[in-house]
Each structure stands twice: as structure tokens, then as C-alpha cells.
């Protein structure tokens, strides 16, 4: 009996220890990270930029009406000619029916006018033979001419009515067609300005379509540094939001400085085939006016480099298992908010930029 009691106590002790270990397990620490990218030489300059769409198209109805439905969502890819939204077509449909009825009435009037004209013309032709032979009183001849002139005028008026009614019906049908809004270009829906039930006014934007097949990164450059940047200056762009780096393309330079900050806006063209870059994302941009890169060096934020009690420098790196480790580094020159790492890191290695205060060796992280 004592043996069974002893075994029971052992089992309870093991279960208790296991539960304690489970309780002691800490939840992963949330941090912000950055994938290191190739750094520039000592003359590199680093700035903060904003991703912009290549082109934005505001799409609107041409007439006023109550929005019946909107068929797209923000962030949705659309193709040129795709139906985007509709307004209530009731009024336009009624207008088309009235215009069509008026056109039919005008056509009936033309038929009546043609019949009257044909009678007047036939009588005129018979009277003319008698008049030419001198056997018709002048009064009768004048009456025949007058009837023909009146019939001709009435026929012309009726035909003008048909032309006017046709134009009116055409306009009415266009108004009905305009109750359906189609995409004039392909792109991604940036923002919906209206919802079903609201009244759309002529030329009031319903949605914006953004062309982000290529994007532009807007950077404000001080006037003292704008001269070192030209259309073909090499640039490196890193976007923390998606943890990716890009090589900048052709640069568009503004020619008018901001009156308060004395900076010039430049825009760097960047390819975006996978549509990962979205308008509004913040980018870290580095320029290298000499066009040469420091071989084997990477640039990281200054704040990510920490110092141990013995004076050695390190950064927190994250491995493939989302585990944090201290990684010893040797740094070089600083450029802006970045510092060049001479030794210790490799390209595409992930480092912690925020939240490192809560870390210890082997801590699990999420980012």
C-alpha cells in the first residue's frame, strides 16, 4: 500500500512540474525588424521617402443620381471596361420611354405630311398642264401653288421634328447608359468615396483607380544636396512594411523648392510587378552620387546597434525559427540615421530595430 502511495505522489509531482514549466513559458515578444541591404560608400546619403502611385484616376458619373450599388472593394484589381457601380436608372428609363414615344409620334406626323404633300404635288402637276395650255384660270393655278408650298413646308417641319426627337432619344439613351460606371483604365481601387444610397453628383469621384504597376518614391532633398543627384543617380530603397529592398530607377527632379523647408521633391521610379509596394508606405532611401558600393558592407539603423558592458557592439538578429540572438558587429562611418557594418552581418539577414529592450538570448519573437 505504501508503495502505491509513493508512486501516486511521484506522478503528481511530475504533473505539477510539467504544468509549472508550461506556465513559465513566455509568449513571443513583438518586435519590429529590418532586412539588411547592401550599404553605400562613405558618401552615401539616406532619406525617408513615401511610396506613391504612378497615376491616379478619379472615376465619376456624368449625371446626378442615387447610388444603387458599388461592385468593387478597396484594394481590388480591376480591368479596363469592368463595371464598377450603378445609380438608380428609374428616371433615365422613364425619360427614354417618353423620348421614344415622341419619336414615334414625330414619325407618324411625317407620314401624314408626306401624304398631304403627295396629294398637293399631284394636283399641282395636273394644274400645270392646264395652266401651260392657257386653259386654267390664274386663281386656280395660284391655289395649286399655295397648297404645294404649304404641304412642302409641313413636310419639312415634320422631318425636322423627327430629327429633333431622334437626337432627344439618343441623349436619353446615353443618360440611361451613363447610370452604369465602367473602369476607364486598369489598376487597383484606391478608395471608395461613396456607398450605396448616397447621391452621386456629376464629376464627383466615386472611386479612385491607381496604377501601381510601377510606383514612385517621393523624397524631399535639402537644397544643399540636390545638386549631387541627377536622373541616373544610383539609389537603394528599403521598405520595412514588407521587409524588401529595391534598386531605384530613373529619378524625376522637382524644380521648385518648398518655401519653408528649402527642400526639393524628387521621385524615384521603382518596378512593382508583384504589386507589393502600396501608396503610403514609408521607405528608407540611400543615394550614392559616385555610383560605387562598399563591397561586403551593410547599412543598418544607428539605434539598432547596442553596446555590451565590455564595450563590444552587437545587434539583435532573428533566425529562421524566429529566435533572437546577439550578433557581434564592427561598424564604420555613419550616414544620416544609418551606420555601415564592416563585419558581422550578411546581406538579407534580419535584425531587430524596435523592441530589443525586452530581449534576451534565445527569446522567441514575432514581427
CSV table of C-alpha atoms in Angstrom, one decimal:
chain,number,residue,atom,x,y,z
A,1,UNK,CA,0.0,0.0,0.0
A,2,UNK,CA,2.8,2.4,0.9
A,3,UNK,CA,4.4,1.6,-2.5
A,4,UNK,CA,1.2,2.7,-4.3
A,5,UNK,CA,1.0,5.9,-2.3
A,6,UNK,CA,4.6,6.7,-3.2
A,7,UNK,CA,4.1,6.1,-6.9
A,8,UNK,CA,1.0,8.4,-6.8
A,9,UNK,CA,3.0,11.1,-5.2
A,10,UNK,CA,5.7,10.8,-7.8
A,11,UNK,CA,3.2,11.1,-10.6
A,12,UNK,CA,1.6,14.2,-9.1
A,13,UNK,CA,5.0,15.8,-8.7
A,14,UNK,CA,5.8,15.2,-12.4
A,15,UNK,CA,2.5,16.6,-13.5
A,16,UNK,CA,3.0,19.6,-11.2
A,17,UNK,CA,6.5,20.3,-12.7
A,18,UNK,CA,5.1,19.9,-16.2
A,19,UNK,CA,2.3,22.4,-15.5
A,20,UNK,CA,4.8,24.8,-13.9
A,21,UNK,CA,7.0,24.7,-17.0
A,22,UNK,CA,4.1,25.4,-19.2
A,23,UNK,CA,3.1,28.4,-17.1
A,24,UNK,CA,6.7,29.6,-17.1
A,25,UNK,CA,6.9,29.6,-20.9
A,26,UNK,CA,6.8,33.2,-22.1
A,27,UNK,CA,4.8,34.4,-25.0
A,28,UNK,CA,6.9,35.6,-28.0
A,29,UNK,CA,8.0,39.2,-27.8
A,30,UNK,CA,6.6,41.5,-30.6
A,31,UNK,CA,9.4,43.5,-32.3
A,32,UNK,CA,10.0,45.4,-35.5
A,33,UNK,CA,12.7,44.1,-37.8
A,34,UNK,CA,14.6,45.1,-40.9
A,35,UNK,CA,16.3,43.0,-43.5
A,36,UNK,CA,19.8,44.5,-44.0
A,37,UNK,CA,20.6,45.6,-47.6
A,38,UNK,CA,23.9,46.5,-49.3
A,39,UNK,CA,25.3,49.7,-47.9
A,40,UNK,CA,26.8,52.6,-49.8
A,41,UNK,CA,30.2,54.1,-49.5
A,42,UNK,CA,31.0,56.8,-47.1
A,43,UNK,CA,29.5,59.5,-49.4
A,44,UNK,CA,26.1,57.8,-49.3
A,45,UNK,CA,23.1,59.8,-48.2
A,46,UNK,CA,20.0,58.4,-46.6
A,47,UNK,CA,16.5,59.9,-46.6
A,48,UNK,CA,12.9,58.9,-45.7
A,49,UNK,CA,10.5,58.6,-48.7
A,50,UNK,CA,6.9,57.9,-49.3
A,51,UNK,CA,5.6,55.4,-51.9
A,52,UNK,CA,3.2,57.0,-54.4
A,53,UNK,CA,1.1,55.5,-57.3
A,54,UNK,CA,2.3,56.0,-60.8
A,55,UNK,CA,-1.0,57.6,-61.7
A,56,UNK,CA,-4.4,58.1,-60.1
A,57,UNK,CA,-7.7,58.3,-62.0
A,58,UNK,CA,-10.8,59.6,-60.3
A,59,UNK,CA,-13.9,57.9,-61.8
A,60,UNK,CA,-17.3,59.6,-61.6
A,61,UNK,CA,-20.8,59.6,-63.1
A,62,UNK,CA,-21.7,62.3,-65.6
A,63,UNK,CA,-25.2,62.8,-64.1
A,64,UNK,CA,-26.8,63.0,-60.7
A,65,UNK,CA,-28.5,60.1,-59.1
A,66,UNK,CA,-28.8,57.8,-56.1
A,67,UNK,CA,-26.1,55.1,-56.0
A,68,UNK,CA,-27.8,51.8,-56.4
A,69,UNK,CA,-24.7,49.6,-55.8
A,70,UNK,CA,-20.9,49.6,-55.9
A,71,UNK,CA,-19.4,46.4,-57.2
A,72,UNK,CA,-15.8,46.8,-56.2
A,73,UNK,CA,-13.8,46.9,-52.9
A,74,UNK,CA,-10.8,48.9,-51.9
A,75,UNK,CA,-7.6,47.2,-52.9
A,76,UNK,CA,-9.3,45.1,-55.7
A,77,UNK,CA,-7.7,44.8,-59.1
A,78,UNK,CA,-9.9,45.9,-61.9
A,79,UNK,CA,-9.6,45.8,-65.7
A,80,UNK,CA,-10.4,48.5,-68.2
A,81,UNK,CA,-14.1,48.2,-69.1
A,82,UNK,CA,-15.1,46.5,-65.9
A,83,UNK,CA,-18.4,47.6,-64.3
A,84,UNK,CA,-17.7,49.5,-61.1
A,85,UNK,CA,-21.0,51.0,-59.9
A,86,UNK,CA,-24.6,51.9,-60.9
A,87,UNK,CA,-27.0,54.6,-60.0
A,88,UNK,CA,-30.8,54.2,-59.9
A,89,UNK,CA,-31.9,54.0,-63.6
A,90,UNK,CA,-35.7,54.7,-63.0
A,91,UNK,CA,-35.7,58.3,-64.0
A,92,UNK,CA,-33.5,57.7,-67.0
A,93,UNK,CA,-35.6,54.7,-68.1
A,94,UNK,CA,-38.7,56.9,-68.0
A,95,UNK,CA,-37.0,59.6,-70.0
A,96,UNK,CA,-36.1,57.1,-72.7
A,97,UNK,CA,-39.7,55.8,-72.9
A,98,UNK,CA,-41.0,59.4,-73.2
A,99,UNK,CA,-38.4,60.2,-75.9
A,100,UNK,CA,-39.2,57.0,-77.8
A,101,UNK,CA,-42.9,57.8,-77.8
A,102,UNK,CA,-42.2,61.3,-79.0
A,103,UNK,CA,-40.1,59.9,-81.8
A,104,UNK,CA,-42.9,57.6,-82.9
A,105,UNK,CA,-45.3,60.5,-82.9
A,106,UNK,CA,-43.0,62.6,-85.0
A,107,UNK,CA,-42.6,59.7,-87.5
A,108,UNK,CA,-46.5,59.5,-87.7
A,109,UNK,CA,-46.6,63.2,-88.5
A,110,UNK,CA,-44.1,62.8,-91.2
A,111,UNK,CA,-46.2,60.1,-92.8
A,112,UNK,CA,-49.3,62.4,-92.7
A,113,UNK,CA,-47.3,65.3,-94.1
A,114,UNK,CA,-45.9,63.1,-96.9
A,115,UNK,CA,-49.5,62.0,-97.9
A,116,UNK,CA,-50.7,65.6,-98.0
A,117,UNK,CA,-47.6,66.6,-100.0
A,118,UNK,CA,-48.1,63.9,-102.5
A,119,UNK,CA,-51.7,65.0,-103.0
A,120,UNK,CA,-50.7,68.6,-103.4
A,121,UNK,CA,-47.9,67.7,-105.8
A,122,UNK,CA,-50.2,65.5,-107.9
A,123,UNK,CA,-52.8,68.3,-108.1
A,124,UNK,CA,-50.0,70.8,-109.0
A,125,UNK,CA,-48.7,68.6,-111.8
A,126,UNK,CA,-52.2,68.3,-113.3
A,127,UNK,CA,-53.0,72.0,-113.0
A,128,UNK,CA,-49.6,72.9,-114.5
A,129,UNK,CA,-50.6,71.1,-117.8
A,130,UNK,CA,-53.8,73.1,-118.0
A,131,UNK,CA,-52.0,76.3,-117.0
A,132,UNK,CA,-49.4,75.8,-119.7
A,133,UNK,CA,-52.1,75.3,-122.3
A,134,UNK,CA,-53.8,78.5,-121.1
A,135,UNK,CA,-57.0,76.8,-120.2
A,136,UNK,CA,-56.7,77.2,-116.4
A,137,UNK,CA,-57.8,80.4,-114.6
A,138,UNK,CA,-55.0,82.1,-112.8
A,139,UNK,CA,-56.8,81.9,-109.5
A,140,UNK,CA,-56.8,78.1,-109.7
A,141,UNK,CA,-53.1,78.0,-110.5
A,142,UNK,CA,-52.2,80.2,-107.6
A,143,UNK,CA,-54.3,77.9,-105.3
A,144,UNK,CA,-52.4,74.9,-106.6
A,145,UNK,CA,-49.0,76.6,-106.0
A,146,UNK,CA,-50.1,77.7,-102.5
A,147,UNK,CA,-51.2,74.1,-101.5
A,148,UNK,CA,-48.0,72.6,-102.7
A,149,UNK,CA,-45.9,75.2,-100.8
A,150,UNK,CA,-47.9,74.6,-97.6
A,151,UNK,CA,-47.5,70.8,-98.0
A,152,UNK,CA,-43.8,71.2,-98.6
A,153,UNK,CA,-43.3,73.4,-95.5
A,154,UNK,CA,-45.4,71.0,-93.4
A,155,UNK,CA,-43.3,68.0,-94.6
A,156,UNK,CA,-40.0,69.8,-93.8
A,157,UNK,CA,-41.3,70.7,-90.4
A,158,UNK,CA,-42.3,67.1,-89.7
A,159,UNK,CA,-39.0,65.8,-90.8
A,160,UNK,CA,-37.2,68.3,-88.5
A,161,UNK,CA,-39.4,67.1,-85.7
A,162,UNK,CA,-38.2,63.5,-86.4
A,163,UNK,CA,-34.5,64.7,-86.4
A,164,UNK,CA,-35.0,66.5,-83.1
A,165,UNK,CA,-36.9,63.6,-81.5
A,166,UNK,CA,-34.1,61.2,-82.7
A,167,UNK,CA,-31.5,63.4,-81.1
A,168,UNK,CA,-33.5,63.6,-77.9
A,169,UNK,CA,-33.9,59.8,-77.7
A,170,UNK,CA,-30.2,59.4,-78.3
A,171,UNK,CA,-29.4,61.7,-75.4
A,172,UNK,CA,-31.9,59.9,-73.2
A,173,UNK,CA,-30.4,56.5,-74.1
A,174,UNK,CA,-26.9,57.9,-73.3
A,175,UNK,CA,-28.2,59.1,-70.0
A,176,UNK,CA,-29.5,55.6,-69.3
A,177,UNK,CA,-26.2,54.1,-70.3
A,178,UNK,CA,-24.4,56.6,-68.0
A,179,UNK,CA,-26.1,55.1,-65.0
A,180,UNK,CA,-23.6,52.3,-65.2
A,181,UNK,CA,-20.0,53.3,-64.4
A,182,UNK,CA,-17.1,51.4,-66.1
A,183,UNK,CA,-13.4,51.5,-65.4
A,184,UNK,CA,-11.6,53.7,-68.0
A,185,UNK,CA,-8.2,52.2,-67.1
A,186,UNK,CA,-6.8,49.1,-65.4
A,187,UNK,CA,-5.4,49.3,-61.9
A,188,UNK,CA,-6.2,48.8,-58.2
A,189,UNK,CA,-9.1,50.5,-56.4
A,190,UNK,CA,-7.6,53.0,-54.0
A,191,UNK,CA,-10.5,54.4,-52.2
A,192,UNK,CA,-14.3,54.4,-52.4
A,193,UNK,CA,-15.8,57.9,-52.0
A,194,UNK,CA,-19.5,56.9,-52.0
A,195,UNK,CA,-21.6,54.0,-50.8
A,196,UNK,CA,-25.0,52.6,-51.9
A,197,UNK,CA,-27.8,55.0,-51.0
A,198,UNK,CA,-25.8,58.2,-51.3
A,199,UNK,CA,-26.4,60.8,-54.1
A,200,UNK,CA,-23.8,61.0,-56.7
A,201,UNK,CA,-23.2,64.4,-58.2
A,202,UNK,CA,-21.8,65.0,-61.7
A,203,UNK,CA,-18.0,64.8,-61.7
A,204,UNK,CA,-18.0,63.7,-58.1
A,205,UNK,CA,-15.4,60.9,-57.6
A,206,UNK,CA,-17.0,57.5,-56.8
A,207,UNK,CA,-13.7,55.5,-56.7
A,208,UNK,CA,-10.1,56.2,-57.4
A,209,UNK,CA,-8.2,53.8,-59.7
A,210,UNK,CA,-4.4,53.6,-59.0
A,211,UNK,CA,-1.8,52.5,-61.5
A,212,UNK,CA,0.8,50.7,-59.3
A,213,UNK,CA,2.4,48.5,-62.0
A,214,UNK,CA,5.3,50.9,-61.3
A,215,UNK,CA,5.4,53.3,-58.4
A,216,UNK,CA,7.3,56.4,-57.4
A,217,UNK,CA,9.1,57.0,-54.1
A,218,UNK,CA,8.8,60.7,-53.2
A,219,UNK,CA,11.8,62.1,-51.3
A,220,UNK,CA,12.4,65.7,-50.1
A,221,UNK,CA,16.1,66.6,-50.6
A,222,UNK,CA,17.7,69.7,-49.0
A,223,UNK,CA,18.8,72.4,-51.5
A,224,UNK,CA,22.4,71.9,-50.5
A,225,UNK,CA,22.3,68.3,-51.6
A,226,UNK,CA,20.0,68.4,-54.6
A,227,UNK,CA,22.9,69.2,-56.9
A,228,UNK,CA,24.6,65.8,-56.3
A,229,UNK,CA,21.5,63.9,-57.5
A,230,UNK,CA,20.7,63.5,-61.2
A,231,UNK,CA,18.3,61.5,-63.3
A,232,UNK,CA,20.6,58.4,-63.2
A,233,UNK,CA,21.9,58.6,-59.7
A,234,UNK,CA,22.0,55.0,-58.2
A,235,UNK,CA,19.6,54.5,-55.3
A,236,UNK,CA,18.8,51.7,-52.8
A,237,UNK,CA,15.3,51.6,-51.4
A,238,UNK,CA,14.1,49.5,-48.4
A,239,UNK,CA,10.5,49.2,-47.2
A,240,UNK,CA,10.1,48.0,-43.6
A,241,UNK,CA,6.4,47.2,-44.1
A,242,UNK,CA,7.2,44.3,-46.4
A,243,UNK,CA,10.8,43.7,-45.5
A,244,UNK,CA,12.1,44.1,-49.0
A,245,UNK,CA,14.7,46.2,-50.8
A,246,UNK,CA,14.7,47.5,-54.3
A,247,UNK,CA,17.0,49.2,-56.8
A,248,UNK,CA,15.7,52.6,-57.7
A,249,UNK,CA,15.2,53.6,-61.4
A,250,UNK,CA,15.2,56.9,-63.2
A,251,UNK,CA,14.8,60.0,-61.0
A,252,UNK,CA,12.4,62.9,-61.6
A,253,UNK,CA,13.6,66.1,-60.0
A,254,UNK,CA,11.4,69.0,-59.0
A,255,UNK,CA,12.4,72.5,-60.0
A,256,UNK,CA,10.6,74.5,-57.3
A,257,UNK,CA,11.7,74.4,-53.6
A,258,UNK,CA,9.4,74.4,-50.6
A,259,UNK,CA,9.4,78.0,-49.3
A,260,UNK,CA,9.6,76.8,-45.6
A,261,UNK,CA,11.9,73.8,-45.6
A,262,UNK,CA,14.0,74.7,-48.7
A,263,UNK,CA,13.8,71.2,-50.0
A,264,UNK,CA,13.1,69.8,-53.4
A,265,UNK,CA,10.8,66.9,-54.1
A,266,UNK,CA,12.3,64.1,-56.3
A,267,UNK,CA,10.6,60.9,-57.3
A,268,UNK,CA,12.3,57.6,-58.0
A,269,UNK,CA,10.7,55.2,-60.4
A,270,UNK,CA,10.5,51.6,-59.0
A,271,UNK,CA,9.2,48.5,-60.6
A,272,UNK,CA,6.3,46.8,-58.8
A,273,UNK,CA,5.4,43.7,-60.8
A,274,UNK,CA,4.1,41.8,-57.8
A,275,UNK,CA,2.1,44.8,-56.5
A,276,UNK,CA,3.7,44.5,-53.1
A,277,UNK,CA,4.6,48.3,-52.9
A,278,UNK,CA,1.4,50.2,-52.0
A,279,UNK,CA,0.9,54.0,-51.9
A,280,UNK,CA,1.6,55.5,-48.5
A,281,UNK,CA,4.3,53.0,-47.4
A,282,UNK,CA,7.4,54.5,-45.8
A,283,UNK,CA,10.7,53.8,-47.5
A,284,UNK,CA,14.4,54.3,-46.5
A,285,UNK,CA,16.2,55.7,-49.5
A,286,UNK,CA,20.0,55.8,-50.0
A,287,UNK,CA,21.7,57.7,-52.8
A,288,UNK,CA,25.3,57.2,-54.0
A,289,UNK,CA,26.5,60.0,-56.2
A,290,UNK,CA,29.7,58.2,-57.1
A,291,UNK,CA,27.8,55.1,-58.2
A,292,UNK,CA,30.0,52.7,-56.3
A,293,UNK,CA,29.1,50.4,-53.4
A,294,UNK,CA,31.1,49.2,-50.4
A,295,UNK,CA,31.8,45.6,-51.0
A,296,UNK,CA,30.9,43.3,-48.1
A,297,UNK,CA,29.3,46.1,-46.1
A,298,UNK,CA,25.7,46.6,-45.0
A,299,UNK,CA,23.8,49.6,-43.7
A,300,UNK,CA,21.6,49.4,-40.5
A,301,UNK,CA,19.8,51.9,-38.4
A,302,UNK,CA,22.1,53.5,-35.8
A,303,UNK,CA,19.6,52.8,-33.0
A,304,UNK,CA,19.8,49.0,-33.7
A,305,UNK,CA,23.4,48.8,-32.6
A,306,UNK,CA,23.8,48.1,-28.9
A,307,UNK,CA,26.9,48.1,-26.6
A,308,UNK,CA,27.7,45.4,-24.1
A,309,UNK,CA,29.4,46.1,-20.7
A,310,UNK,CA,32.8,45.1,-22.1
A,311,UNK,CA,32.4,47.7,-24.9
A,312,UNK,CA,31.8,45.4,-27.8
A,313,UNK,CA,29.0,46.2,-30.2
A,314,UNK,CA,26.2,43.9,-31.2
A,315,UNK,CA,22.8,43.8,-32.9
A,316,UNK,CA,19.9,41.5,-32.2
A,317,UNK,CA,19.3,39.2,-35.2
A,318,UNK,CA,16.4,36.9,-35.8
A,319,UNK,CA,17.0,33.4,-37.2
A,320,UNK,CA,14.7,31.2,-39.3
A,321,UNK,CA,13.0,29.9,-36.1
A,322,UNK,CA,12.1,33.4,-35.0
A,323,UNK,CA,14.6,33.3,-32.2
A,324,UNK,CA,16.7,36.3,-31.2
A,325,UNK,CA,20.5,36.2,-30.9
A,326,UNK,CA,23.2,38.7,-30.0
A,327,UNK,CA,25.4,39.1,-33.0
A,328,UNK,CA,28.7,40.9,-32.6
A,329,UNK,CA,29.4,43.6,-35.3
A,330,UNK,CA,32.1,46.1,-36.3
A,331,UNK,CA,30.8,49.4,-37.5
A,332,UNK,CA,32.2,52.0,-39.8
A,333,UNK,CA,31.0,55.5,-40.7
A,334,UNK,CA,27.5,56.8,-40.1
A,335,UNK,CA,25.4,58.4,-42.9
A,336,UNK,CA,22.2,60.0,-41.8
A,337,UNK,CA,20.3,57.7,-39.5
A,338,UNK,CA,22.3,54.6,-40.7
A,339,UNK,CA,25.7,53.2,-39.9
A,340,UNK,CA,27.9,50.9,-42.1
A,341,UNK,CA,28.5,47.5,-40.6
A,342,UNK,CA,32.0,46.3,-41.7
A,343,UNK,CA,31.9,42.8,-40.2
A,344,UNK,CA,29.3,40.6,-38.5
A,345,UNK,CA,26.3,40.7,-40.8
A,346,UNK,CA,25.4,39.3,-44.2
A,347,UNK,CA,23.0,40.6,-46.8
A,348,UNK,CA,19.3,39.7,-46.2
A,349,UNK,CA,19.9,38.9,-42.5
A,350,UNK,CA,17.0,40.1,-40.3
A,351,UNK,CA,17.8,42.5,-37.4
A,352,UNK,CA,15.6,43.9,-34.7
A,353,UNK,CA,15.1,47.7,-34.9
A,354,UNK,CA,12.4,48.2,-32.2
A,355,UNK,CA,11.5,46.2,-29.0
A,356,UNK,CA,15.1,44.9,-28.4
A,357,UNK,CA,14.9,46.2,-24.8
A,358,UNK,CA,12.7,43.2,-23.9
A,359,UNK,CA,15.0,40.6,-25.5
A,360,UNK,CA,17.5,38.1,-24.1
A,361,UNK,CA,19.5,35.4,-25.8
A,362,UNK,CA,17.1,32.8,-27.2
A,363,UNK,CA,13.9,34.8,-26.8
A,364,UNK,CA,11.2,33.9,-29.3
A,365,UNK,CA,9.9,36.9,-31.3
A,366,UNK,CA,7.1,37.9,-33.7
A,367,UNK,CA,7.3,40.7,-36.2
